Coordinates of C-alpha atoms in Angstrom, one line a residue:
M1 CA 91.0 62.5 -7.2
Q2 CA 88.8 61.9 -4.1
R3 CA 87.4 65.2 -3.0
V4 CA 86.4 68.7 -4.0
L5 CA 85.1 71.7 -2.1
A6 CA 81.9 72.7 -3.7
G7 CA 78.2 73.4 -3.4
S8 CA 76.3 70.2 -2.5
L9 CA 77.1 67.5 0.0
R10 CA 75.8 64.5 -1.9
W11 CA 78.8 62.5 -3.3
A12 CA 78.5 61.2 -6.9
S13 CA 79.4 57.5 -7.0
Q14 CA 81.4 57.3 -10.3
I15 CA 84.1 59.9 -10.0
H16 CA 83.9 60.8 -6.3
L17 CA 82.9 64.4 -7.0
P18 CA 79.8 65.9 -5.5
S19 CA 76.7 66.6 -7.4
F20 CA 75.3 70.1 -7.0
S21 CA 72.1 71.9 -6.3
S22 CA 70.7 74.0 -9.1
S23 CA 72.0 77.2 -7.4
L24 CA 75.6 76.1 -7.7
F25 CA 75.5 73.5 -10.4
F26 CA 78.7 73.2 -12.4
D27 CA 78.0 72.7 -16.1
N28 CA 80.8 70.1 -16.6
T29 CA 83.5 68.2 -15.0
Q30 CA 86.2 70.6 -16.2
T31 CA 84.7 73.3 -14.1
Q32 CA 84.8 71.0 -11.1
L33 CA 88.4 70.2 -11.8
Q34 CA 89.2 73.9 -11.9
Q35 CA 87.5 74.4 -8.5
Y36 CA 89.4 71.4 -7.1
H37 CA 92.8 72.8 -8.2
H38 CA 91.9 76.2 -6.9
F39 CA 91.5 74.8 -3.4
H40 CA 94.3 72.3 -3.3
S41 CA 98.0 73.1 -3.4
A42 CA 100.6 71.4 -5.6
K43 CA 101.4 69.2 -2.6
D44 CA 98.2 67.3 -3.2
F45 CA 99.3 66.3 -6.6
E46 CA 103.0 65.3 -5.9
P47 CA 104.0 61.7 -5.9
Q48 CA 103.6 60.3 -2.4
S49 CA 107.1 59.8 -0.9
W50 CA 106.5 56.3 0.4
N51 CA 106.0 55.1 -3.1
S52 CA 109.7 55.4 -3.6
M53 CA 110.4 52.8 -1.0
E54 CA 110.1 49.2 -2.2
G55 CA 107.7 46.9 -0.5
L56 CA 105.3 49.5 0.8
V57 CA 101.6 49.6 0.0
Q58 CA 98.5 51.5 1.1
C59 CA 95.5 49.1 1.5
S60 CA 92.6 48.4 3.7
A61 CA 94.9 46.7 6.3
N62 CA 96.7 50.0 7.1
H63 CA 94.4 52.7 5.9
V64 CA 90.8 53.2 7.2
P65 CA 89.0 56.5 6.9
L66 CA 89.0 58.3 10.3
S67 CA 85.5 58.7 11.8
P68 CA 84.2 59.2 15.4
I69 CA 81.6 56.5 14.7
G70 CA 84.1 54.0 16.0
F71 CA 84.3 55.6 19.4
L72 CA 80.7 54.3 20.2
E73 CA 81.4 50.9 18.8
R74 CA 84.4 50.5 21.1
S75 CA 82.6 51.9 24.2
S76 CA 79.8 49.4 23.7
K77 CA 82.4 46.7 24.5
A78 CA 84.9 48.5 26.8
Y79 CA 82.2 50.1 28.9
R80 CA 79.3 47.8 28.1
D81 CA 77.4 48.0 31.4
N82 CA 78.5 51.4 32.5
T83 CA 76.1 54.3 32.4
S84 CA 76.3 56.3 29.2
L85 CA 73.3 58.8 29.5
I86 CA 71.2 60.2 32.3
Y87 CA 68.3 62.5 31.8
G88 CA 66.0 62.8 34.9
S89 CA 64.9 59.2 35.6
I90 CA 66.1 57.9 32.2
T91 CA 69.4 56.0 32.1
Y92 CA 71.1 54.0 29.5
T93 CA 74.3 51.9 29.4
W94 CA 76.9 52.1 26.6
L95 CA 75.7 48.9 25.1
Q96 CA 72.1 50.1 25.1
T97 CA 73.2 53.4 23.5
Y98 CA 75.0 51.6 20.7
Q99 CA 72.0 49.3 20.1
R100 CA 69.6 52.3 20.0
C101 CA 71.9 54.1 17.5
L102 CA 72.0 51.0 15.3
K103 CA 68.3 50.7 15.2
L104 CA 67.8 54.4 14.7
A105 CA 70.3 54.4 11.8
S106 CA 68.4 51.4 10.3
S107 CA 65.1 53.3 10.5
L108 CA 66.6 56.4 8.9
T109 CA 67.5 54.4 5.8
Q110 CA 63.9 53.0 5.8
L111 CA 62.7 56.7 5.7
G112 CA 64.8 57.2 2.6
I113 CA 68.0 58.7 4.0
S114 CA 70.8 58.0 1.6
P115 CA 74.6 58.8 1.9
G116 CA 75.0 62.5 1.8
D117 CA 71.5 63.4 2.8
V118 CA 71.1 66.1 5.5
V119 CA 69.2 65.3 8.7
A120 CA 68.3 68.3 10.9
T121 CA 67.5 68.5 14.6
F122 CA 65.6 71.2 16.5
S123 CA 65.9 70.6 20.2
Y124 CA 67.8 71.3 23.4
N125 CA 70.1 68.8 25.0
L126 CA 68.1 65.6 25.2
P127 CA 69.5 62.1 25.1
E128 CA 68.0 61.6 21.6
I129 CA 70.2 64.5 20.3
Y130 CA 73.2 62.7 21.7
E131 CA 72.2 59.5 19.9
L132 CA 71.6 61.3 16.6
H133 CA 75.3 62.4 16.6
F134 CA 76.1 58.8 16.0
A135 CA 73.0 57.4 14.3
V136 CA 72.9 60.0 11.5
P137 CA 76.5 59.4 10.3
M138 CA 76.1 55.6 10.8
A139 CA 73.3 55.9 8.2
G140 CA 75.6 57.8 5.9
G141 CA 73.8 61.1 6.6
I142 CA 75.0 64.6 7.5
L143 CA 73.8 66.0 10.8
C144 CA 72.6 69.6 11.0
T145 CA 71.8 70.7 14.5
L146 CA 69.7 73.9 14.5
N147 CA 69.7 76.4 17.3
A148 CA 66.7 75.7 19.5
R149 CA 66.1 79.4 20.1
H150 CA 65.5 80.2 16.4
D151 CA 62.1 81.4 15.3
S152 CA 60.1 79.9 12.5
A153 CA 61.4 82.2 9.8
M154 CA 65.1 81.4 10.6
V155 CA 64.4 77.6 10.9
S156 CA 62.6 77.8 7.5
T157 CA 65.6 79.6 5.9
L158 CA 68.1 77.1 7.3
L159 CA 66.1 74.0 6.3
A160 CA 65.8 75.3 2.8
H161 CA 69.5 76.2 2.6
S162 CA 70.7 72.8 4.1
E163 CA 68.2 70.8 2.0
A164 CA 67.4 68.7 5.0
K165 CA 65.3 65.6 4.3
L166 CA 64.3 65.0 7.9
I167 CA 64.0 67.1 11.0
F168 CA 63.8 65.8 14.6
V169 CA 61.8 68.1 16.8
E170 CA 61.2 68.1 20.6
P171 CA 57.5 68.7 21.5
Q172 CA 58.0 72.0 23.2
L173 CA 59.4 73.4 19.9
L174 CA 56.8 71.8 17.7
E175 CA 54.8 74.9 17.0
T176 CA 57.9 76.8 15.9
A177 CA 58.9 73.9 13.6
L178 CA 55.4 73.6 12.1
G179 CA 55.5 77.3 11.4
A180 CA 58.8 76.8 9.5
L181 CA 57.4 74.0 7.5
D182 CA 54.4 76.1 6.5
L183 CA 56.8 78.8 5.3
L184 CA 58.6 76.3 3.1
A185 CA 55.3 75.1 1.7
Q186 CA 54.3 78.7 0.8
K187 CA 57.6 78.9 -1.3
D188 CA 56.8 75.6 -3.0
I189 CA 59.8 74.0 -1.3
K190 CA 59.3 70.4 -0.3
P191 CA 59.5 70.3 3.6
P192 CA 61.5 67.7 5.4
I193 CA 59.8 64.7 7.1
L194 CA 59.1 65.7 10.7
V195 CA 60.0 63.2 13.5
L196 CA 58.8 64.0 17.0
L197 CA 61.0 63.4 20.0
T198 CA 58.8 61.9 22.7
D199 CA 60.8 62.0 25.9
F200 CA 58.0 64.0 27.4
E201 CA 55.5 62.0 29.4
S202 CA 51.9 61.9 28.3
F203 CA 52.7 63.4 24.9
T204 CA 51.2 61.4 22.1
S205 CA 50.4 62.2 18.5
S206 CA 49.7 60.1 15.4
S207 CA 50.2 63.0 13.0
Y208 CA 54.0 62.7 12.9
H209 CA 56.7 60.1 12.8
N210 CA 57.7 59.2 16.3
Y211 CA 61.3 58.7 17.6
N212 CA 60.3 55.7 19.8
N213 CA 58.6 54.0 16.9
L214 CA 61.7 54.4 14.7
L215 CA 63.6 52.6 17.4
E216 CA 61.1 49.8 17.6
N217 CA 61.1 49.3 13.8
G218 CA 64.9 49.5 13.4
S219 CA 67.2 46.5 13.2
Y220 CA 70.2 45.5 15.4
D221 CA 71.7 43.9 12.4
F222 CA 72.0 47.1 10.4
E223 CA 75.3 47.4 8.6
V224 CA 76.8 50.8 9.4
R225 CA 77.5 53.0 6.4
R226 CA 81.0 54.0 7.1
P227 CA 82.5 56.9 5.1
K228 CA 84.2 56.0 1.9
S229 CA 86.5 59.0 2.5
E230 CA 87.4 60.6 5.8
W231 CA 86.8 63.9 4.0
D232 CA 83.1 63.1 3.7
P233 CA 81.0 65.6 5.5
I234 CA 79.7 64.5 8.9
S235 CA 77.8 67.7 9.9
I236 CA 76.7 71.2 9.0
N237 CA 76.9 73.8 11.8
Y238 CA 75.4 77.3 11.3
T239 CA 77.4 80.0 12.9
S240 CA 75.7 81.7 15.9
G241 CA 75.1 85.0 14.1
T242 CA 76.6 87.3 16.7
T243 CA 77.8 89.7 14.0
A244 CA 75.9 88.7 10.8
A245 CA 73.6 86.2 9.2
P246 CA 74.5 82.5 10.0
K247 CA 76.9 80.7 7.6
A248 CA 76.8 76.9 7.1
V249 CA 80.1 75.4 8.2
V250 CA 80.9 71.9 7.0
Y251 CA 82.7 69.4 9.2
T252 CA 84.3 66.2 8.0
H253 CA 84.6 62.8 9.7
R254 CA 88.3 63.3 9.8
G255 CA 88.1 66.7 11.5
A256 CA 85.5 65.5 14.0
Y257 CA 87.6 62.5 14.9
L258 CA 90.7 64.6 15.5
N259 CA 89.0 67.5 17.3
S260 CA 87.1 65.1 19.6
I261 CA 90.4 63.6 20.8
A262 CA 92.1 67.0 21.1
T263 CA 89.2 68.4 23.1
V264 CA 89.2 65.4 25.5
L265 CA 92.9 65.8 26.0
L266 CA 92.8 69.6 26.7
H267 CA 89.8 69.1 29.0
G268 CA 91.8 66.5 31.0
M269 CA 89.1 63.8 30.6
G270 CA 90.4 60.5 31.7
T271 CA 88.5 57.2 31.6
R272 CA 84.8 57.3 32.7
P273 CA 84.4 61.0 33.5
V274 CA 81.0 62.4 34.3
Y275 CA 80.2 65.2 31.9
L276 CA 77.4 67.7 32.4
W277 CA 75.8 68.9 29.1
S278 CA 75.7 72.6 29.7
V279 CA 77.1 73.4 26.3
P280 CA 74.4 73.1 23.6
M281 CA 74.9 70.2 21.3
F282 CA 73.6 72.4 18.5
H283 CA 76.7 74.6 19.0
C284 CA 79.7 73.2 17.1
N285 CA 78.3 69.8 17.8
G286 CA 78.8 70.4 21.5
W287 CA 82.5 71.2 20.9
C288 CA 82.8 67.7 19.4
L289 CA 82.2 66.2 22.9
P290 CA 79.3 63.9 22.0
W291 CA 81.9 61.9 20.2
G292 CA 84.8 62.6 22.6
A293 CA 82.8 61.6 25.6
A294 CA 82.0 58.3 24.0
A295 CA 85.7 57.7 23.4
Q296 CA 86.3 57.9 27.1
G297 CA 83.2 56.0 28.3
A298 CA 81.8 59.1 30.0
T299 CA 78.5 59.3 31.8
N300 CA 76.6 62.1 30.0
I301 CA 74.2 64.1 32.1
C302 CA 71.7 65.9 29.9
I303 CA 69.9 69.0 31.0
R304 CA 67.5 71.1 28.8
K305 CA 68.2 74.5 30.2
V306 CA 71.4 75.8 32.0
F307 CA 71.1 77.7 35.3
P308 CA 73.3 77.7 38.4
K309 CA 71.1 75.6 40.6
A310 CA 70.9 72.8 38.0
I311 CA 74.7 72.8 37.7
F312 CA 75.3 72.5 41.5
D313 CA 72.5 70.0 42.0
N314 CA 73.9 67.7 39.3
I315 CA 77.5 68.1 40.6
H316 CA 76.3 66.8 44.0
L317 CA 73.8 64.2 42.7
H318 CA 75.8 62.6 39.9
K319 CA 79.4 63.6 40.9
V320 CA 80.0 65.6 37.8
T321 CA 83.7 65.9 37.0
H322 CA 83.6 68.1 33.8
F323 CA 81.4 70.6 32.1
G324 CA 81.8 73.5 29.6
A325 CA 80.3 76.9 29.6
A326 CA 80.5 80.4 28.0
P327 CA 82.0 83.1 30.3
T328 CA 78.4 84.5 30.7
V329 CA 77.4 81.2 32.4
L330 CA 80.4 81.5 34.8
N331 CA 79.3 85.0 35.5
M332 CA 75.8 83.7 36.3
I333 CA 77.3 81.2 38.8
V334 CA 79.5 83.7 40.7
N335 CA 76.7 86.2 40.9
S336 CA 73.9 83.7 41.8
P337 CA 72.0 84.0 45.0
K338 CA 73.4 81.8 47.8
D339 CA 70.3 79.7 47.8
N340 CA 71.3 78.4 44.3
I341 CA 74.9 77.6 45.2
H342 CA 75.7 74.4 47.0
L343 CA 79.2 74.8 48.5
P344 CA 81.6 73.4 49.2
L345 CA 81.9 71.2 46.1
P346 CA 82.4 67.5 46.9
H347 CA 85.5 67.4 44.6
M348 CA 87.4 69.6 42.1
V349 CA 85.3 70.2 39.0
E350 CA 86.9 70.9 35.6
I351 CA 85.4 73.6 33.5
M352 CA 86.2 74.5 29.9
T353 CA 85.2 78.1 29.1
G354 CA 85.3 79.8 25.7
G355 CA 83.2 81.9 23.3
S356 CA 84.5 85.2 24.5
P357 CA 87.5 86.3 26.6
P358 CA 86.5 85.6 30.3
P359 CA 87.0 88.5 32.7
P360 CA 89.9 87.6 35.1
Q361 CA 87.7 88.5 38.1
V362 CA 85.2 85.9 37.1
M363 CA 87.9 83.2 36.6
A364 CA 89.3 84.0 40.0
R365 CA 86.0 83.7 41.8
M366 CA 85.2 80.4 40.1
E367 CA 88.5 78.9 41.3
E368 CA 87.8 80.2 44.8
M369 CA 84.5 78.2 44.7
G370 CA 86.4 75.0 43.9
F371 CA 86.3 74.9 40.1
R372 CA 89.4 74.6 37.9
V373 CA 88.9 76.8 34.8
N374 CA 90.5 75.8 31.5
H375 CA 90.3 78.7 29.1
I376 CA 89.9 77.6 25.5
Y377 CA 89.4 79.6 22.2
G378 CA 88.0 78.6 18.9
L379 CA 85.3 79.3 16.3
T380 CA 82.6 77.3 14.6
E381 CA 85.0 77.1 11.7
T382 CA 87.6 75.3 13.9
Y383 CA 85.2 72.6 15.2
G384 CA 84.9 74.6 18.4
P385 CA 88.0 74.5 20.6
A386 CA 91.3 75.2 18.8
T387 CA 93.5 76.5 21.6
N388 CA 93.8 76.5 25.3
C389 CA 95.7 78.5 27.8
V390 CA 98.2 75.9 29.2
C391 CA 98.7 76.9 32.8
K392 CA 102.3 76.9 34.2
P393 CA 103.2 76.0 37.8
E394 CA 105.2 79.2 38.3
W395 CA 102.1 81.3 37.7
D396 CA 100.8 80.1 41.1
A397 CA 103.4 82.2 42.9
L398 CA 102.2 85.4 41.2
P399 CA 99.8 87.9 42.7
P400 CA 96.2 87.0 41.9
E401 CA 95.5 89.9 39.6
E402 CA 98.6 89.0 37.5
R403 CA 98.0 85.3 37.6
Y404 CA 94.4 85.5 36.4
A405 CA 95.3 88.0 33.7
L406 CA 97.7 85.3 32.3
K407 CA 95.1 82.6 32.6
A408 CA 92.6 84.8 30.6
R409 CA 94.7 84.7 27.5
Q410 CA 93.8 82.4 24.6
G411 CA 97.1 80.5 24.7
L412 CA 98.4 77.9 22.3
N413 CA 97.0 75.7 19.5
H414 CA 95.9 72.3 20.7
L415 CA 97.5 69.1 19.4
A416 CA 95.2 68.6 16.4
M417 CA 95.6 72.1 15.1
E418 CA 98.9 72.3 13.2
E419 CA 99.5 76.0 13.4
M420 CA 98.1 79.2 14.8
D421 CA 99.6 82.7 14.4
V422 CA 98.9 86.4 14.6
K423 CA 99.6 87.9 11.2
D424 CA 99.3 91.2 9.4
S425 CA 96.2 90.5 7.3
V426 CA 97.6 92.3 4.2
T427 CA 101.3 91.2 4.1
M428 CA 100.6 87.8 5.9
E429 CA 103.8 88.4 8.0
S430 CA 103.8 87.3 11.6
V431 CA 103.5 90.2 14.1
K432 CA 106.2 90.8 16.7
A433 CA 105.8 88.7 19.8
D434 CA 105.8 91.8 22.0
G435 CA 102.2 91.7 23.4
K436 CA 101.5 95.0 21.7
T437 CA 101.5 94.6 17.9
I438 CA 98.0 93.9 16.7
G439 CA 97.3 91.4 13.9
E440 CA 94.6 88.9 12.8
V441 CA 94.5 85.4 14.5
M442 CA 94.9 82.7 11.8
F443 CA 94.8 78.9 11.7
R444 CA 96.1 76.1 9.6
G445 CA 95.4 72.4 10.4
N446 CA 93.3 69.3 10.2
T447 CA 90.5 70.8 12.4
V448 CA 89.6 73.7 10.2
M449 CA 86.3 73.5 8.3
S450 CA 86.0 72.3 4.7
G451 CA 84.2 75.5 3.8
Y452 CA 80.9 77.3 3.9
F453 CA 78.2 75.3 2.2
K454 CA 76.9 77.0 -0.9
D455 CA 79.0 80.1 -0.3
L456 CA 82.2 79.7 -2.4
K457 CA 83.0 83.4 -2.2
A458 CA 83.0 83.4 1.6
T459 CA 85.1 80.2 1.6
E460 CA 87.7 81.8 -0.7
E461 CA 87.9 84.9 1.5
A462 CA 88.2 82.8 4.7
F463 CA 91.1 80.8 3.2
E464 CA 92.9 83.6 1.4
G465 CA 96.6 83.3 1.7
G466 CA 96.5 79.6 2.7
W467 CA 95.4 80.2 6.3
F468 CA 91.9 80.4 7.9
R469 CA 91.3 84.0 8.8
S470 CA 89.4 84.1 12.1
G471 CA 88.3 87.7 11.9
D472 CA 89.6 88.1 15.5
V473 CA 92.4 90.6 16.2
G474 CA 95.0 90.0 18.9
V475 CA 98.6 90.0 20.0
K476 CA 101.3 87.4 20.5
H477 CA 103.3 87.5 23.7
E478 CA 107.0 86.7 24.2
D479 CA 106.1 83.2 25.5
G480 CA 104.1 82.5 22.2
Y481 CA 100.7 82.7 23.9
I482 CA 98.1 84.7 22.0
Q483 CA 95.6 87.1 23.5
L484 CA 92.5 88.3 21.8
K485 CA 91.9 92.1 21.7
D486 CA 88.6 92.1 19.7
R487 CA 86.7 91.1 16.7
K488 CA 88.0 93.1 13.7
K489 CA 84.4 94.4 13.2
D490 CA 84.2 95.4 16.9
V491 CA 87.3 97.5 17.2
V492 CA 86.4 101.2 18.0
I493 CA 88.4 103.7 16.1
S494 CA 88.3 107.0 18.0
G495 CA 90.4 109.9 16.7
G496 CA 92.6 107.5 14.8
E497 CA 93.3 105.3 17.8
N498 CA 92.2 101.7 18.0
V499 CA 90.2 100.9 21.1
S500 CA 90.0 97.3 22.2
T501 CA 86.5 96.7 23.5
V502 CA 87.7 93.6 25.4
E503 CA 90.1 95.8 27.4
V504 CA 87.3 98.3 28.3
E505 CA 84.9 95.5 29.2
T506 CA 87.5 93.9 31.5
V507 CA 87.7 97.2 33.4
L508 CA 83.9 97.4 33.6
Y509 CA 83.7 93.9 35.0
S510 CA 86.1 94.9 37.8
H511 CA 83.4 97.3 39.1
E512 CA 81.5 95.8 42.1
A513 CA 78.1 96.8 40.7
V514 CA 78.6 95.4 37.1
L515 CA 77.1 92.1 36.3
E516 CA 77.6 92.2 32.5
A517 CA 79.1 94.6 30.0
A518 CA 79.5 95.1 26.3
V519 CA 81.2 97.9 24.5
V520 CA 80.5 99.0 20.9
A521 CA 81.2 102.0 18.7
R522 CA 78.9 105.0 18.7
P523 CA 79.3 107.4 15.7
D524 CA 80.8 110.8 16.4
K525 CA 81.2 113.7 14.0
L526 CA 84.4 114.9 15.7
W527 CA 86.2 111.6 16.7
G528 CA 84.7 109.3 14.1
E529 CA 83.6 106.8 16.8
T530 CA 83.5 106.8 20.6
P531 CA 83.1 103.8 23.0
C532 CA 79.6 103.2 24.1
A533 CA 79.1 100.8 27.0
F534 CA 75.9 98.7 27.6
V535 CA 75.9 97.5 31.3
T536 CA 73.7 95.2 33.3
L537 CA 73.9 95.9 37.0
K538 CA 74.0 93.3 39.8
E539 CA 71.0 92.7 42.0
G540 CA 70.9 95.4 44.7
F541 CA 72.3 98.1 42.4
D542 CA 70.3 100.5 40.2
N543 CA 70.5 104.0 38.7
N544 CA 70.0 105.5 42.1
N545 CA 73.3 104.2 43.6
V546 CA 75.3 103.8 40.4
S547 CA 75.2 106.7 37.9
V548 CA 76.4 107.0 34.3
D549 CA 79.0 109.6 35.3
H550 CA 80.3 107.3 38.1
I551 CA 80.9 104.4 35.6
I552 CA 82.6 106.8 33.1
K553 CA 84.9 108.1 35.8
F554 CA 85.7 104.6 37.0
C555 CA 86.9 103.7 33.5
R556 CA 88.8 107.0 33.0
D557 CA 90.7 106.3 36.3
R558 CA 91.9 103.0 34.9
L559 CA 92.3 103.5 31.1
P560 CA 93.7 106.1 28.7
H561 CA 90.9 108.7 28.4
Y562 CA 90.3 108.0 24.7
M563 CA 89.4 104.4 25.6
A564 CA 86.9 105.2 28.4
P565 CA 83.3 105.0 27.4
K566 CA 81.7 108.3 26.5
T567 CA 78.2 106.8 26.7
V568 CA 76.8 104.3 29.2
V569 CA 73.4 102.6 28.9
F570 CA 72.0 100.4 31.7
E571 CA 69.9 97.5 30.4
D572 CA 69.9 93.7 30.0
L573 CA 72.2 92.5 27.2
P574 CA 70.9 90.4 24.3
K575 CA 72.5 87.0 24.0
T576 CA 72.7 83.9 21.7
S577 CA 71.6 80.6 23.1
T578 CA 75.2 79.8 23.9
G579 CA 75.5 82.9 26.1
K580 CA 77.4 85.1 23.6
I581 CA 76.4 88.7 23.7
Q582 CA 74.9 89.8 20.4
K583 CA 76.9 92.9 19.7
Y584 CA 75.3 93.6 16.4
I585 CA 72.1 94.4 18.1
L586 CA 73.9 96.8 20.5
K587 CA 75.7 98.4 17.5
E588 CA 72.4 99.2 15.9
K589 CA 71.2 100.8 19.1
A590 CA 74.4 102.9 19.3
R591 CA 74.1 104.0 15.7
A592 CA 70.6 105.1 16.3
M593 CA 71.8 107.4 19.1
G594 CA 73.7 109.5 16.6
S595 CA 76.7 111.6 17.3
L596 CA 77.7 112.9 20.7
S597 CA 79.6 115.8 19.2

């Protein structure tokens, strides 16, 4: 037996079973075995078929644990003198990046990092965060990238939960990080060692460990600690918390390797692309592209904050070929003042967009500007991208409205995800491929998480029935493509009818004055719930020229009346750091309004 899903991520050396923190400590090996059998099918214990064929063996010559660490090692030779990273005036080659990661991994072990220890980061997209995606697993550690927009209380909670031994912090977030460490100390929890990232000029401090000093003290001769099993954890990713408190999703070396390759393929990244880091590396490990970009010898352009002018400036300056962004970022681009937009583009730029269903109108405008938009779908639990909407040549002959409606679907599973389906969540039967019958989107494959760290109940619920239950509801079309209709928790039930908030939002986005829109349920004594729309207006529009009644009528003219919003609120929408609208905050506001009836 080589693996077990359980509470702690430190692997015991004698029987290859993890040891456990006090909160989830199993009293004896028998309990661990029961847990193991619960999460593994009989298939895991069947004799392997190749054993029946004489002359075959499994050995180190033909079996090496999969790990994305090897991507960097190869690129240091294949793309030795090519540029790997650019951040302002800072540039590195692939050989330099490999050497820096070796030295950093060496210093991590000198600071006491052992295999299975958690190393956290608290930073935006800096070159050092890219390097840590390799250096931490090269030292045998588990990377935990924390959302740079968290406050001290949340950082403290996640550090305690992850049991991080080190935390790398950029100077601009130092005050927040120190507040988190103080909160840990108040609870008698040993805080992690703090290492300061010092890419900022003129910032010096002798109070903390220093990233540059770690590099200076590290050794080129460090022997990389490769995973003993490809099922060893490589990272912990906390969900973004758009609907609830964050959960700790565990990725393996195997899953990271496979999803990196799949994402590179679906993004159309050939050899030596130029990738702009607009997706936060703290979100699903940047959709696994720190590793994937290394596999292709990409030039990585790091930017701390994402805004349209920075995107256009880097496209023209560095000849960016690819970047990723949430639909809200695309919406920012198409609605940005002309001074921030540098058109025409020097070449076609490939964009992956995901996180929420993109409005077809936004996709259409992006392509008019010279971008090619590849719509993907996935969750933190699927290592980020799990599907993409594979475009077909015959769609080009369709009217624009119909063409972009097809492109806005979530599509098909990518090559590393074995199966995706839309199922009845009770019977587990597949729904009809009629584009109408609603079910829950589910996944099975090698790029599904190992589980939620320290939350066995949530893991069991997520894997009930032998599939990963996404919590998203959707339909399956006749061509096999899926289309999301909503999160299960977001569906509005009005008078017994299910209202897809995504469909209502798509109509709202088609209004010339609407910049952003989100629809949630408002309680109603007569109907149970009614749709409540929160809307941000574009510049040049306000309550004087766009009224609530006008927006409601606009929707009623284009939707069944029960689906049209009964309430409209004009305000800025709360978002996560990755651009996802935080609907749980809007739900609280709608609940506080009380019933319309």
